[in-house]
Coordinates of C-alpha atoms in Angstrom, one line a residue:
X1 CA 28.6 -10.0 -8.9
X2 CA 30.1 -8.5 -5.7
X3 CA 33.7 -9.4 -6.3
X4 CA 34.4 -6.3 -8.4
X5 CA 32.8 -3.5 -6.4
X6 CA 34.0 0.0 -6.9
X7 CA 34.8 2.3 -4.0
X8 CA 31.6 4.3 -4.8
X9 CA 29.4 1.2 -4.8
X10 CA 30.9 -0.2 -1.6
X11 CA 30.7 3.2 0.1
X12 CA 27.0 3.7 -0.9
X13 CA 25.6 0.2 -0.1
X14 CA 28.0 -1.7 2.2
X15 CA 29.1 0.6 5.0
X16 CA 27.3 0.0 8.3
X17 CA 23.6 0.9 8.1
X18 CA 21.4 2.2 10.8
X19 CA 18.6 -0.1 9.7
X20 CA 18.3 -3.0 7.3
X21 CA 14.9 -4.2 6.3
X22 CA 14.7 -7.7 4.8
X23 CA 11.9 -7.8 2.2
X24 CA 11.0 -5.2 -0.3
X25 CA 7.2 -5.8 -0.4
X26 CA 4.4 -3.7 0.9
X27 CA 5.4 -4.1 4.5
X28 CA 9.2 -3.5 4.0
X29 CA 8.8 -0.5 1.8
X30 CA 6.3 1.2 4.1
X31 CA 8.5 0.4 7.1
X32 CA 11.5 2.1 5.3
X33 CA 9.4 5.1 4.4
X34 CA 8.2 5.5 8.0
X35 CA 11.7 5.2 9.5
X36 CA 12.9 8.0 7.2
X37 CA 9.9 10.1 8.0
X38 CA 10.7 9.8 11.7
X39 CA 14.5 9.9 11.4
X40 CA 15.5 11.9 8.3
X41 CA 19.0 11.2 7.2
X42 CA 19.1 7.7 8.7
X43 CA 20.9 5.1 6.6
X44 CA 18.2 2.6 5.7
X45 CA 18.8 -0.3 3.4
X46 CA 16.1 -2.7 2.1
X47 CA 17.4 -6.0 0.8
X48 CA 15.5 -8.4 -1.4
X49 CA 16.4 -11.9 -2.5
X50 CA 14.6 -11.6 -5.9
X51 CA 14.9 -9.3 -8.8
X52 CA 11.4 -8.2 -7.9
X53 CA 9.7 -8.7 -4.5
X54 CA 9.7 -12.4 -3.9
X55 CA 6.5 -12.8 -1.8
X56 CA 2.9 -12.0 -2.4
X57 CA 3.2 -8.2 -2.8
X58 CA 3.4 -8.3 -6.6
X59 CA 2.0 -11.8 -7.0
X60 CA -1.5 -11.2 -5.6
X61 CA -4.7 -10.5 -7.6
X62 CA -4.8 -6.8 -6.7
X63 CA -7.9 -7.0 -4.4
X64 CA -8.5 -4.2 -1.9
X65 CA -10.9 -6.4 0.1
X66 CA -11.5 -7.1 3.7
X67 CA -13.3 -10.5 4.0
X68 CA -16.3 -12.0 2.3
X69 CA -19.4 -13.0 4.4
X70 CA -18.6 -16.7 4.2
X71 CA -15.0 -16.1 5.1
X72 CA -15.9 -14.0 8.1
X73 CA -18.4 -16.6 9.3
X74 CA -15.9 -19.3 9.0
X75 CA -13.4 -17.2 11.0
X76 CA -16.1 -16.8 13.7
X77 CA -16.2 -20.5 14.2
X78 CA -12.5 -20.6 15.4
X79 CA -11.9 -17.0 16.7
X80 CA -13.7 -14.7 19.2
X81 CA -16.0 -12.1 17.5
X82 CA -13.9 -9.2 19.0
X83 CA -10.8 -10.5 17.3
X84 CA -12.5 -11.2 13.9
X85 CA -14.2 -7.8 13.7
X86 CA -11.3 -5.8 15.0
X87 CA -9.2 -7.4 12.3
X88 CA -11.8 -6.5 9.7
X89 CA -11.6 -2.9 10.9
X90 CA -7.8 -2.9 10.5
X91 CA -8.2 -4.2 7.0
X92 CA -10.7 -1.4 6.1
X93 CA -8.7 1.4 7.7
X94 CA -5.5 -0.1 6.2
X95 CA -6.7 0.6 2.7
X96 CA -7.2 4.2 3.8
X97 CA -3.7 4.3 5.1
X98 CA -2.5 3.0 1.7
X99 CA -4.5 5.6 -0.2
X100 CA -3.1 8.4 2.1
X101 CA 0.4 7.4 0.9
X102 CA -0.4 6.7 -2.8
X103 CA -2.7 8.6 -5.2
X104 CA -5.4 6.3 -6.5
X105 CA -4.5 7.1 -10.1
X106 CA -0.9 6.1 -9.6
X107 CA -1.8 2.6 -8.4
X108 CA -5.0 2.0 -10.6
X109 CA -7.2 1.9 -7.5
X110 CA -10.9 1.6 -8.3
X111 CA -13.6 1.3 -5.7
X112 CA -15.5 -1.1 -7.9
X113 CA -17.2 -3.2 -5.3
X114 CA -16.9 -6.7 -3.9
X115 CA -19.1 -9.7 -4.6
X116 CA -19.4 -13.1 -3.2
X117 CA -21.2 -15.6 -5.4
X118 CA -22.8 -18.9 -4.5
X119 CA -24.0 -21.9 -6.5
X120 CA -26.1 -24.9 -5.7
X121 CA -23.2 -26.6 -4.0
X122 CA -23.0 -23.8 -1.4
X123 CA -25.0 -25.7 1.2
X124 CA -24.3 -23.1 3.9
X125 CA -25.8 -20.1 2.0
X126 CA -28.9 -19.9 4.1
X127 CA -26.8 -19.8 7.3
X128 CA -24.7 -17.1 5.7
X129 CA -27.7 -15.1 4.6
X130 CA -29.3 -15.3 8.1
X131 CA -26.1 -13.9 9.6
X132 CA -25.8 -10.9 7.3
X133 CA -27.7 -8.6 9.8
X134 CA -25.2 -9.7 12.6
X135 CA -22.2 -9.1 10.4
X136 CA -23.5 -5.7 9.3
X137 CA -24.2 -4.7 12.9
X138 CA -20.7 -5.6 14.1
X139 CA -19.1 -3.9 11.1
X140 CA -21.1 -0.8 11.6
X141 CA -20.0 -0.5 15.2
X142 CA -16.4 -0.3 14.0
X143 CA -16.4 1.5 10.6
X144 CA -19.7 3.4 10.9
X145 CA -21.1 2.1 7.6
X146 CA -24.6 0.6 7.8
X147 CA -25.7 -2.4 5.7
X148 CA -22.2 -3.2 4.6
X149 CA -23.3 -6.5 2.9
X150 CA -26.5 -6.8 0.9
X151 CA -28.1 -9.6 -1.0
X152 CA -28.2 -8.5 -4.6
X153 CA -29.3 -11.4 -6.8
X154 CA -30.6 -9.0 -9.5
X155 CA -27.0 -8.0 -10.2
X156 CA -26.3 -11.6 -11.3
X157 CA -28.3 -10.9 -14.5
X158 CA -25.9 -8.1 -15.4
X159 CA -22.7 -10.1 -15.0
X160 CA -21.4 -12.6 -17.7
X161 CA -21.6 -15.4 -15.2
X162 CA -23.4 -18.8 -15.2
X163 CA -24.4 -21.3 -12.6
X164 CA -24.6 -19.0 -9.6
X165 CA -27.8 -18.8 -7.6
X166 CA -27.0 -16.0 -5.1
X167 CA -24.8 -12.9 -4.8
X168 CA -23.9 -10.8 -1.8
X169 CA -22.5 -7.4 -2.6
X170 CA -20.6 -4.5 -0.9
X171 CA -19.7 -1.3 -2.7
X172 CA -16.8 -0.7 -0.4
X173 CA -14.1 -3.0 -1.8
X174 CA -12.0 -2.4 -4.9
X175 CA -9.0 -3.3 -7.0
X176 CA -5.5 -2.0 -7.5
X177 CA -2.4 -2.7 -9.6
X178 CA 0.0 -4.3 -7.1
X179 CA 3.1 -3.7 -9.2
X180 CA 2.3 0.0 -9.6
X181 CA 1.8 0.1 -5.8
X182 CA 5.3 -1.3 -5.1
X183 CA 6.8 1.0 -7.7
X184 CA 5.2 4.1 -6.1
X185 CA 6.4 3.0 -2.6
X186 CA 9.9 2.4 -3.9
X187 CA 10.0 5.8 -5.5
X188 CA 8.9 7.4 -2.3
X189 CA 11.4 5.4 -0.2
X190 CA 14.4 6.3 -2.4
X191 CA 13.3 9.9 -2.7
X192 CA 13.5 10.1 1.1
X193 CA 17.1 8.7 0.8
X194 CA 16.5 5.0 1.3
X195 CA 18.5 2.4 -0.6
X196 CA 17.3 -0.9 -2.1
X197 CA 19.5 -3.9 -3.1
X198 CA 18.0 -6.8 -5.0
X199 CA 19.4 -10.3 -5.5
X200 CA 20.7 -10.8 -2.0
X201 CA 19.7 -13.9 -0.1
X202 CA 20.3 -13.7 3.7
X203 CA 21.8 -17.0 4.8
X204 CA 22.1 -16.1 8.5
X205 CA 22.0 -13.3 11.0
X206 CA 24.7 -12.9 13.6
X207 CA 24.3 -10.5 16.5
X208 CA 26.9 -8.9 18.8
X209 CA 26.4 -6.4 21.6
X210 CA 26.0 -3.3 19.4
X211 CA 25.7 -4.5 15.8
X212 CA 24.3 -7.2 13.5
X213 CA 26.0 -9.0 10.7
X214 CA 24.0 -10.4 7.8
X215 CA 25.8 -13.2 5.9
X216 CA 24.4 -13.1 2.4
X217 CA 24.5 -15.0 -0.9
X218 CA 26.2 -14.1 -3.2
X219 CA 29.1 -13.9 -0.8
X220 CA 28.9 -10.6 1.0
X221 CA 28.4 -9.4 4.5
X222 CA 26.3 -6.5 5.6
X223 CA 26.5 -4.7 8.9
X224 CA 23.7 -2.8 10.7
X225 CA 22.5 -1.6 14.1
X226 CA 19.0 -2.9 13.7
X227 CA 17.1 -5.3 11.5
X228 CA 13.4 -5.5 10.6
X229 CA 12.3 -8.8 9.0
X230 CA 9.4 -8.3 6.6
X231 CA 9.4 -11.5 4.6
X232 CA 6.0 -12.8 5.6
X233 CA 5.7 -16.4 4.3
X234 CA 9.5 -16.9 4.4
X235 CA 9.9 -16.0 8.1
X236 CA 10.7 -19.6 9.2
X237 CA 14.0 -19.3 7.4
X238 CA 15.1 -17.0 10.2
X239 CA 13.0 -18.2 13.0
X240 CA 11.8 -21.8 12.5
X241 CA 9.5 -21.7 15.6
X242 CA 7.6 -18.6 14.6
X243 CA 3.9 -19.2 14.1
X244 CA 3.9 -18.3 10.4
X245 CA 2.9 -20.9 7.8
X246 CA 3.9 -20.4 4.1
X247 CA 0.8 -20.8 1.9
X248 CA 1.1 -20.9 -1.9
X249 CA -1.7 -19.5 -4.1
X250 CA -1.6 -19.8 -7.9
X251 CA -3.0 -17.2 -10.3
X252 CA -3.9 -17.5 -14.0
X253 CA -4.6 -14.8 -16.5
X254 CA -6.8 -16.0 -19.4
X255 CA -7.4 -14.4 -22.7
X256 CA -10.9 -15.2 -24.1
X257 CA -11.9 -15.0 -27.7
X258 CA -14.0 -12.0 -26.8
X259 CA -13.0 -9.4 -24.2
X260 CA -14.8 -9.9 -20.9
X261 CA -15.7 -7.2 -18.3
X262 CA -16.4 -8.0 -14.6
X263 CA -16.2 -4.7 -12.8
X264 CA -15.2 -5.5 -9.2
X265 CA -13.5 -8.2 -7.2
X266 CA -15.3 -11.6 -6.9
X267 CA -15.0 -14.3 -4.3
X268 CA -16.4 -17.9 -4.1
X269 CA -16.3 -20.5 -1.4
X270 CA -15.0 -18.5 1.7
X271 CA -12.5 -16.6 -0.5
X272 CA -10.7 -19.7 -1.7
X273 CA -11.5 -18.8 -5.3
X274 CA -11.3 -15.2 -6.5
X275 CA -11.5 -13.6 -9.9
X276 CA -11.6 -10.2 -11.7
X277 CA -10.9 -8.8 -15.2
X278 CA -7.9 -6.9 -16.4
X279 CA -8.0 -5.2 -19.8
X280 CA -10.6 -7.7 -21.2
X281 CA -8.7 -10.7 -19.8
X282 CA -9.8 -12.8 -16.9
X283 CA -7.7 -13.2 -13.7
X284 CA -8.6 -16.2 -11.5
X285 CA -6.7 -17.6 -8.5
X286 CA -6.9 -19.7 -5.4
X287 CA -8.1 -23.3 -5.0
X288 CA -5.5 -24.1 -2.3
X289 CA -8.2 -25.6 -0.1
X290 CA -8.2 -28.6 -2.5
X291 CA -4.7 -29.6 -1.3
X292 CA -3.8 -27.6 1.8
X293 CA -0.9 -29.8 2.9
X294 CA 0.9 -29.5 -0.4
X295 CA 0.2 -25.8 -0.6
X296 CA 1.8 -25.0 2.7
X297 CA 5.2 -24.5 1.0
X298 CA 7.6 -21.8 -0.2
X299 CA 7.9 -23.6 -3.6
X300 CA 6.5 -21.7 -6.5
X301 CA 5.8 -24.8 -8.5
X302 CA 2.3 -25.3 -9.9
X303 CA -0.1 -27.8 -8.5
X304 CA -1.8 -29.5 -11.5
X305 CA -4.9 -30.5 -9.5
X306 CA -5.5 -26.9 -8.6
X307 CA -4.7 -25.6 -12.1
X308 CA -7.3 -28.0 -13.6
X309 CA -9.9 -27.0 -10.9
X310 CA -9.5 -23.3 -11.8
X311 CA -9.7 -24.0 -15.5
X312 CA -12.8 -26.0 -15.1
X313 CA -14.3 -23.3 -12.9
X314 CA -13.8 -20.9 -15.7
X315 CA -15.4 -23.2 -18.2
X316 CA -18.4 -23.9 -15.9
X317 CA -19.1 -20.4 -14.7
X318 CA -17.4 -17.7 -16.7
X319 CA -16.4 -18.6 -20.3
X320 CA -18.8 -21.4 -21.1
X321 CA -19.0 -20.8 -24.9
X322 CA -15.6 -19.4 -25.6
X323 CA -12.3 -20.7 -26.4
X324 CA -9.5 -19.2 -24.4
X325 CA -5.8 -19.3 -23.7
X326 CA -3.7 -19.0 -20.6
X327 CA -1.4 -16.0 -21.1
X328 CA 0.1 -15.9 -17.5
X329 CA 0.4 -18.4 -14.7
X330 CA 2.3 -17.8 -11.5
X331 CA 2.3 -18.6 -7.8
X332 CA 2.7 -16.3 -4.8
X333 CA 3.6 -17.2 -1.2
X334 CA 1.4 -15.8 1.6
X335 CA 2.1 -16.0 5.4
X336 CA -0.8 -17.5 7.4
X337 CA -1.2 -18.8 11.0
X338 CA -3.6 -20.2 13.5
X339 CA -5.1 -16.7 13.8
X340 CA -5.1 -14.1 11.0
X341 CA -3.7 -11.2 13.1
X342 CA -0.3 -10.0 12.0
X343 CA 2.9 -10.5 14.1
X344 CA 4.6 -7.2 14.9
X345 CA 7.0 -7.9 17.7
X346 CA 10.6 -7.6 18.8
X347 CA 12.8 -10.6 19.0
X348 CA 15.3 -8.5 21.0
X349 CA 16.3 -4.9 21.1
X350 CA 18.0 -5.1 17.6
X351 CA 15.7 -7.4 15.6
X352 CA 12.0 -7.0 14.9
X353 CA 9.4 -8.9 13.0
X354 CA 6.5 -7.5 10.9
X355 CA 5.0 -10.6 9.3
X356 CA 2.0 -12.9 8.9
X357 CA -0.4 -10.8 6.8
X358 CA -3.0 -13.6 6.6
X359 CA -3.7 -13.3 2.9
X360 CA -4.7 -9.6 3.3
X361 CA -1.4 -7.9 2.6
X362 CA -2.8 -5.2 0.4
X363 CA -5.3 -4.2 3.1
X364 CA -3.1 -4.3 6.2
X365 CA 0.5 -4.2 4.8
X366 CA 0.8 -0.4 5.0
X367 CA -0.2 -0.4 8.7
X368 CA 1.9 -3.4 9.6
X369 CA 4.9 -1.6 8.0
X370 CA 4.3 1.6 9.8
X371 CA 3.9 -0.1 13.2
X372 CA 7.0 -2.3 12.5
X373 CA 9.1 0.8 11.8
X374 CA 7.9 2.6 14.9
X375 CA 8.6 -0.5 17.0
X376 CA 12.2 -1.0 15.8
X377 CA 13.0 2.7 16.1
X378 CA 11.9 2.6 19.8
X379 CA 13.4 -0.8 20.5
X380 CA 16.2 0.3 22.8
X381 CA 13.8 0.2 25.7
X382 CA 13.1 -3.5 25.1
X383 CA 14.3 -5.9 27.8

């Protein structure tokens, strides 16, 4: 592929860059855009190992969500309240950052609401319900919206769902088309003068006093002054000791006999199961809590135990009396950690990290990319 480069190709892509960003997802593209906003004319190259973004940016369910009640309460059992609610605020404001950069129509954004459903097996529902006033109070302090979560069991009657006993709703979440989002970001980045190369896997990074060499596969070497790593769940390839755990989630799109409509994004069991509809089809994903150890991987293979669980969930709760077929089935790799806050830090004055999106890349990826860009631009002062 790279053994027959023309002068024009080599001159455009392979002279020394000012900045190389590894990863062409939400974070990487936003970082590239921000660098070019602050340094017009800079030579900025984004490289990506896949033909399309390899991580979760185009493999997610397209939820513009910030944390369901049961998920937030679980987070509060292991993290201080200040940390949990400050992160919630970052997710909420992060969507506004995203919408400032992308017109809602261009990314199919709809503020359609978010819902957490509970069934008889949800033994902790009473505890969750009793904590709604506390959650609402803390959320209002940060985003100035009262009664963010509300019990709304009447709404269950209007959804084509079965077997759920309770529903907590918020009107402030929504859905997007993640592929359209990435496309819009790529258009903006290249319009500003940025360059993107797909199909390059970085084997290693070598650093000298004033430049960095990236040894890539296929066999080619790239040179740059600074690198920002934005590969989220794949970060350990470069820094094995970094506190980022790859986490696989699988997603199915199901075509029922009759079109189904569920307006909004739905969560069950602390966000481990999520579903929505797309053009009359059902999208459902998650279930990694059934086999956490196996799912902490960068492999995109499917886990039959989880696939069967998701199919049975559909049969039990959504498409009880319909035949259906699976039209799409894929896996995406997230980047998690002992805490859900992102890592935006310098390794040294030439290499930076903007990773660990905690399963909330749609919500916080824009802000993480912006902060990562500003960090690497100003990195000469790092000691």
